[in-house]
Amino acid sequence: MTTALTTLVASDLDRTLIYSAAALGLTMPDAEAPRLLCVETYQHKPLSYMTETAAALLTELPRHAVFVPATTRTREQYQRIRLPGPPARYAICANGGHLLVDGVSDPDWRRTVAARLADECASLDEVRTHLLAAADPAWLLKERVAEDLFAYLVVERALMPDGWMKELAAWAAPRGWAVSLQGRKVYAVPQPLTKSAAVREVARRTGADQVLAAGDSLLDADLLLAADRGWRPGHGELAEAGWNAGHVEALEERGVAAGEEILRRFSSAVPPNPA
């Protein structure tokens, strides 16, 4: 008898599987644009989309693999999303700070994360103070804290001076923090707070034999490196940086078409169930 292999599929969401209107990248003639499914509303307005083909692929995927959304979003932001298919048993929020099991944050995982951050990183208050002191009100729009775990700024990106992010990264690294620029948001995240650590815990609990992953930002690099196979779209921080790894395929597709192609790759890479 052939034993079925368990595949875990961990994917970033924003600009990897789901896309805002501004990120769709619909460069084709209007009459040739794909049909879109809205998967998130915010303040009574549609916010995020995927193609209907991508939705069909995602609906089918959990029949053959353990699908785990892995996002930097807070739990509240994640719970606005209505992905097609059955609800994910496991989901990773706050860049690994929360491991949701059937929609509820796992308390043991939360304690593990809190202990690591206390031991290895400067405090959130110290980092927030520096962020606000270093940012110029001319281009700083908002400052936010996510789940009491990390901080981010909403900025007018075109007005940010060259080299500011590099200076911020040089300040943050010795204090155990990493920084990332995604769209209009500057993230400051503790280095031990990673999607890959939470994915390894889900893999342990599910007995996964292989892990597939996808993501577009520098905060997804650890997730991709920890996977057996991975994909990144032709847009995003990783693409802009020319980031590569031997087992990670850089796709040519950009925008919502990349999300559809990533789901095709996931589906093709999941081993068929034995007869």
Tab-separated table of C-alpha atoms in Angstrom:
chain	number	residue	atom	x	y	z
A	1	MET	CA	0.000	0.000	0.000
A	2	THR	CA	1.307	3.467	-0.912
A	3	THR	CA	1.224	5.973	1.933
A	4	ALA	CA	-0.260	9.354	1.061
A	5	LEU	CA	2.168	12.244	1.384
A	6	THR	CA	1.042	15.354	3.244
A	7	THR	CA	1.850	18.627	1.503
A	8	LEU	CA	1.616	21.946	3.301
A	9	VAL	CA	1.009	24.977	1.079
A	10	ALA	CA	1.851	28.254	2.860
A	11	SER	CA	1.214	31.467	0.974
A	12	ASP	CA	1.355	35.165	1.594
A	13	LEU	CA	-1.899	36.901	0.672
A	14	ASP	CA	-1.615	40.571	-0.331
A	15	ARG	CA	0.014	40.996	-3.743
A	16	THR	CA	0.644	37.250	-3.846
A	17	LEU	CA	-2.801	35.616	-3.953
A	18	ILE	CA	-5.122	38.627	-3.514
A	19	TYR	CA	-4.886	42.107	-5.014
A	20	SER	CA	-6.296	45.566	-4.427
A	21	ALA	CA	-7.624	47.452	-7.437
A	22	ALA	CA	-4.389	49.445	-7.608
A	23	ALA	CA	-2.276	46.265	-7.656
A	24	LEU	CA	-4.262	44.229	-10.210
A	25	GLY	CA	-1.928	45.082	-13.072
A	26	LEU	CA	-4.559	44.704	-15.812
A	27	THR	CA	-2.472	45.750	-18.807
A	28	MET	CA	-4.498	43.897	-21.429
A	29	PRO	CA	-7.371	45.461	-23.426
A	30	ASP	CA	-10.485	45.824	-21.288
A	31	ALA	CA	-12.386	43.263	-23.355
A	32	GLU	CA	-9.689	40.667	-22.581
A	33	ALA	CA	-9.431	41.295	-18.833
A	34	PRO	CA	-10.113	38.290	-16.593
A	35	ARG	CA	-13.300	38.002	-14.563
A	36	LEU	CA	-12.594	38.947	-10.974
A	37	LEU	CA	-13.976	37.740	-7.650
A	38	CYS	CA	-14.040	40.163	-4.715
A	39	VAL	CA	-12.652	38.408	-1.616
A	40	GLU	CA	-12.524	41.326	0.825
A	41	THR	CA	-14.603	44.366	1.683
A	42	TYR	CA	-13.573	47.232	3.933
A	43	GLN	CA	-15.874	49.982	5.171
A	44	HIS	CA	-18.627	48.603	2.931
A	45	LYS	CA	-16.485	48.825	-0.220
A	46	PRO	CA	-14.750	46.093	-2.261
A	47	LEU	CA	-11.036	45.988	-1.510
A	48	SER	CA	-9.278	42.801	-2.666
A	49	TYR	CA	-9.718	40.486	-5.614
A	50	MET	CA	-8.500	37.362	-7.353
A	51	THR	CA	-9.392	35.991	-10.760
A	52	GLU	CA	-12.245	33.511	-10.980
A	53	THR	CA	-9.772	30.947	-12.323
A	54	ALA	CA	-7.562	31.475	-9.277
A	55	ALA	CA	-10.601	31.102	-7.041
A	56	ALA	CA	-11.442	27.749	-8.638
A	57	LEU	CA	-7.871	26.525	-8.145
A	58	LEU	CA	-7.869	27.624	-4.502
A	59	THR	CA	-11.208	25.921	-3.888
A	60	GLU	CA	-9.743	22.628	-5.118
A	61	LEU	CA	-6.337	22.882	-3.415
A	62	PRO	CA	-7.399	21.936	0.171
A	63	ARG	CA	-8.676	18.585	-1.119
A	64	HIS	CA	-5.060	17.587	-1.759
A	65	ALA	CA	-2.951	19.691	0.633
A	66	VAL	CA	-2.991	21.608	3.915
A	67	PHE	CA	-3.458	25.215	2.828
A	68	VAL	CA	-2.137	27.824	5.286
A	69	PRO	CA	-2.595	31.556	4.643
A	70	ALA	CA	0.519	33.314	5.995
A	71	THR	CA	0.148	37.061	6.299
A	72	THR	CA	1.590	40.116	7.998
A	73	ARG	CA	-1.981	41.313	8.543
A	74	THR	CA	-3.419	41.496	12.020
A	75	ARG	CA	-6.085	38.992	12.966
A	76	GLU	CA	-8.794	41.598	12.471
A	77	GLN	CA	-7.506	42.467	8.996
A	78	TYR	CA	-7.196	38.801	8.050
A	79	GLN	CA	-10.724	38.019	9.156
A	80	ARG	CA	-12.123	40.496	6.637
A	81	ILE	CA	-10.967	38.216	3.840
A	82	ARG	CA	-13.330	35.554	2.462
A	83	LEU	CA	-11.173	33.187	0.462
A	84	PRO	CA	-12.955	30.663	-1.732
A	85	GLY	CA	-13.050	27.063	-0.578
A	86	PRO	CA	-13.316	25.642	2.936
A	87	PRO	CA	-12.019	27.738	5.849
A	88	ALA	CA	-8.344	27.115	6.533
A	89	ARG	CA	-7.797	25.066	9.684
A	90	TYR	CA	-4.511	26.896	10.292
A	91	ALA	CA	-3.647	30.504	9.461
A	92	ILE	CA	-0.642	32.659	10.328
A	93	CYS	CA	-1.188	36.326	11.173
A	94	ALA	CA	1.011	39.219	12.320
A	95	ASN	CA	4.002	37.771	10.434
A	96	GLY	CA	4.014	34.683	12.645
A	97	GLY	CA	2.990	36.341	15.888
A	98	HIS	CA	-0.336	34.531	15.920
A	99	LEU	CA	-1.056	30.974	14.823
A	100	LEU	CA	-4.793	30.622	14.350
A	101	VAL	CA	-6.348	27.193	14.800
A	102	ASP	CA	-9.939	27.153	13.584
A	103	GLY	CA	-9.901	30.945	13.787
A	104	VAL	CA	-8.586	31.172	17.374
A	105	SER	CA	-5.069	32.261	18.347
A	106	ASP	CA	-3.119	29.363	19.846
A	107	PRO	CA	-2.041	30.429	23.381
A	108	ASP	CA	0.987	28.115	23.536
A	109	TRP	CA	2.366	29.579	20.319
A	110	ARG	CA	1.742	33.109	21.547
A	111	ARG	CA	3.724	32.417	24.739
A	112	THR	CA	6.584	30.951	22.707
A	113	VAL	CA	6.728	34.047	20.509
A	114	ALA	CA	6.566	36.458	23.447
A	115	ALA	CA	9.467	34.716	25.195
A	116	ARG	CA	11.689	34.887	22.107
A	117	LEU	CA	10.980	38.560	21.513
A	118	ALA	CA	11.723	39.444	25.144
A	119	ASP	CA	15.038	37.565	25.020
A	120	GLU	CA	16.326	38.616	21.602
A	121	CYS	CA	15.015	42.066	20.632
A	122	ALA	CA	14.854	45.693	21.651
A	123	SER	CA	11.454	46.728	22.891
A	124	LEU	CA	8.629	47.827	20.629
A	125	ASP	CA	8.521	51.170	22.454
A	126	GLU	CA	12.180	51.866	21.642
A	127	VAL	CA	11.643	51.079	17.968
A	128	ARG	CA	8.467	53.160	17.720
A	129	THR	CA	10.216	56.126	19.306
A	130	HIS	CA	13.035	55.901	16.778
A	131	LEU	CA	10.669	55.487	13.819
A	132	LEU	CA	8.751	58.624	14.712
A	133	ALA	CA	11.916	60.622	15.371
A	134	ALA	CA	13.505	59.545	12.067
A	135	ALA	CA	10.422	60.092	9.885
A	136	ASP	CA	9.713	63.487	8.355
A	137	PRO	CA	6.157	64.798	8.835
A	138	ALA	CA	6.338	65.964	5.209
A	139	TRP	CA	5.944	62.359	4.052
A	140	LEU	CA	4.697	60.483	7.137
A	141	LEU	CA	0.943	59.925	6.907
A	142	LYS	CA	0.230	57.502	9.773
A	143	GLU	CA	1.972	55.399	12.414
A	144	ARG	CA	0.450	52.133	13.587
A	145	VAL	CA	1.193	49.208	15.919
A	146	ALA	CA	0.038	45.724	14.956
A	147	GLU	CA	-1.021	43.303	17.685
A	148	ASP	CA	1.517	44.875	20.115
A	149	LEU	CA	4.164	42.993	18.114
A	150	PHE	CA	5.531	45.317	15.428
A	151	ALA	CA	5.133	48.813	14.026
A	152	TYR	CA	4.616	50.319	10.617
A	153	LEU	CA	4.424	53.716	8.997
A	154	VAL	CA	2.155	54.756	6.147
A	155	VAL	CA	4.186	57.109	3.976
A	156	GLU	CA	4.105	59.196	0.831
A	157	ARG	CA	6.694	57.020	-0.830
A	158	ALA	CA	7.680	59.436	-3.601
A	159	LEU	CA	8.757	62.012	-1.006
A	160	MET	CA	10.953	59.662	1.058
A	161	PRO	CA	14.658	60.536	0.731
A	162	ASP	CA	17.026	58.091	-0.921
A	163	GLY	CA	18.952	56.094	1.645
A	164	TRP	CA	16.418	56.531	4.461
A	165	MET	CA	15.430	52.862	4.472
A	166	LYS	CA	19.075	51.787	4.427
A	167	GLU	CA	19.832	53.996	7.438
A	168	LEU	CA	16.801	52.613	9.252
A	169	ALA	CA	17.868	49.021	8.537
A	170	ALA	CA	21.378	49.728	9.845
A	171	TRP	CA	19.907	51.097	13.091
A	172	ALA	CA	17.402	48.254	13.503
A	173	ALA	CA	19.578	45.207	12.760
A	174	PRO	CA	21.804	45.313	15.878
A	175	ARG	CA	18.660	45.655	17.970
A	176	GLY	CA	17.153	42.464	16.542
A	177	TRP	CA	14.698	44.125	14.164
A	178	ALA	CA	14.220	44.050	10.379
A	179	VAL	CA	12.625	46.662	8.132
A	180	SER	CA	10.710	46.341	4.876
A	181	LEU	CA	9.055	48.750	2.431
A	182	GLN	CA	5.836	47.423	0.890
A	183	GLY	CA	3.817	49.836	-1.185
A	184	ARG	CA	3.186	52.826	1.082
A	185	LYS	CA	4.049	50.979	4.301
A	186	VAL	CA	7.374	50.862	6.131
A	187	TYR	CA	7.398	47.829	8.439
A	188	ALA	CA	9.646	47.367	11.455
A	189	VAL	CA	9.417	43.744	12.610
A	190	PRO	CA	11.390	41.782	15.238
A	191	GLN	CA	13.748	39.370	13.481
A	192	PRO	CA	12.473	36.283	15.396
A	193	LEU	CA	8.902	37.126	14.326
A	194	THR	CA	8.755	35.081	11.123
A	195	LYS	CA	6.218	33.262	9.024
A	196	SER	CA	8.666	30.369	8.620
A	197	ALA	CA	8.753	29.610	12.356
A	198	ALA	CA	4.960	29.384	12.469
A	199	VAL	CA	4.897	27.260	9.297
A	200	ARG	CA	7.379	24.832	10.838
A	201	GLU	CA	5.020	24.474	13.808
A	202	VAL	CA	2.065	23.749	11.516
A	203	ALA	CA	4.197	21.241	9.593
A	204	ARG	CA	5.043	19.520	12.890
A	205	ARG	CA	1.392	19.336	13.913
A	206	THR	CA	0.193	18.058	10.541
A	207	GLY	CA	3.108	15.737	9.825
A	208	ALA	CA	3.750	17.453	6.494
A	209	ASP	CA	6.231	15.748	4.199
A	210	GLN	CA	6.867	18.797	2.027
A	211	VAL	CA	6.226	22.529	2.208
A	212	LEU	CA	5.381	24.736	-0.786
A	213	ALA	CA	5.387	28.516	-0.392
A	214	ALA	CA	4.868	31.805	-2.218
A	215	GLY	CA	5.402	35.460	-1.372
A	216	ASP	CA	6.390	38.797	-2.851
A	217	SER	CA	8.046	40.831	-0.078
A	218	LEU	CA	11.268	40.752	1.924
A	219	LEU	CA	9.189	39.608	4.898
A	220	ASP	CA	8.418	36.469	2.850
A	221	ALA	CA	12.061	35.596	2.164
A	222	ASP	CA	12.391	33.423	5.270
A	223	LEU	CA	9.191	31.577	4.351
A	224	LEU	CA	10.469	30.857	0.851
A	225	LEU	CA	13.877	29.756	2.117
A	226	ALA	CA	12.311	27.339	4.600
A	227	ALA	CA	10.115	25.688	1.942
A	228	ASP	CA	11.004	22.726	-0.228
A	229	ARG	CA	9.786	24.652	-3.286
A	230	GLY	CA	8.679	28.229	-3.683
A	231	TRP	CA	7.497	30.854	-6.136
A	232	ARG	CA	7.629	34.627	-6.205
A	233	PRO	CA	5.739	36.911	-8.600
A	234	GLY	CA	7.347	39.248	-11.116
A	235	HIS	CA	6.456	42.258	-8.940
A	236	GLY	CA	7.162	43.217	-5.332
A	237	GLU	CA	10.167	43.778	-3.091
A	238	LEU	CA	11.817	40.457	-3.877
A	239	ALA	CA	11.564	41.037	-7.620
A	240	GLU	CA	12.840	44.610	-7.302
A	241	ALA	CA	15.814	43.391	-5.264
A	242	GLY	CA	16.558	40.572	-7.715
A	243	TRP	CA	16.206	38.120	-4.826
A	244	ASN	CA	16.668	34.474	-5.816
A	245	ALA	CA	17.149	31.038	-4.288
A	246	GLY	CA	17.795	27.773	-6.077
A	247	HIS	CA	14.501	26.164	-5.128
A	248	VAL	CA	12.421	29.348	-5.604
A	249	GLU	CA	11.117	30.108	-9.088
A	250	ALA	CA	10.829	33.745	-10.142
A	251	LEU	CA	7.678	34.024	-12.236
A	252	GLU	CA	7.299	36.468	-15.100
A	253	GLU	CA	3.637	37.189	-14.367
A	254	ARG	CA	2.794	40.371	-12.498
A	255	GLY	CA	-0.337	41.564	-10.721
A	256	VAL	CA	-3.408	39.396	-10.355
A	257	ALA	CA	-2.191	37.127	-13.174
A	258	ALA	CA	0.724	36.158	-10.933
A	259	GLY	CA	-1.678	35.056	-8.203
A	260	GLU	CA	-3.422	32.791	-10.664
A	261	GLU	CA	-0.118	31.341	-11.903
A	262	ILE	CA	1.099	30.718	-8.332
A	263	LEU	CA	-2.008	28.664	-7.628
A	264	ARG	CA	-1.414	26.679	-10.828
A	265	ARG	CA	2.119	25.915	-9.646
A	266	PHE	CA	0.882	24.877	-6.222
A	267	SER	CA	-1.686	22.538	-7.776
A	268	SER	CA	0.860	20.985	-10.132
A	269	ALA	CA	3.390	20.421	-7.349
A	270	VAL	CA	1.021	18.633	-4.962
A	271	PRO	CA	1.494	14.853	-5.348
A	272	PRO	CA	-1.625	13.010	-6.487
A	273	ASN	CA	-3.402	10.934	-3.869
A	274	PRO	CA	-2.474	7.245	-4.217
A	275	ALA	CA	-5.113	4.969	-5.645
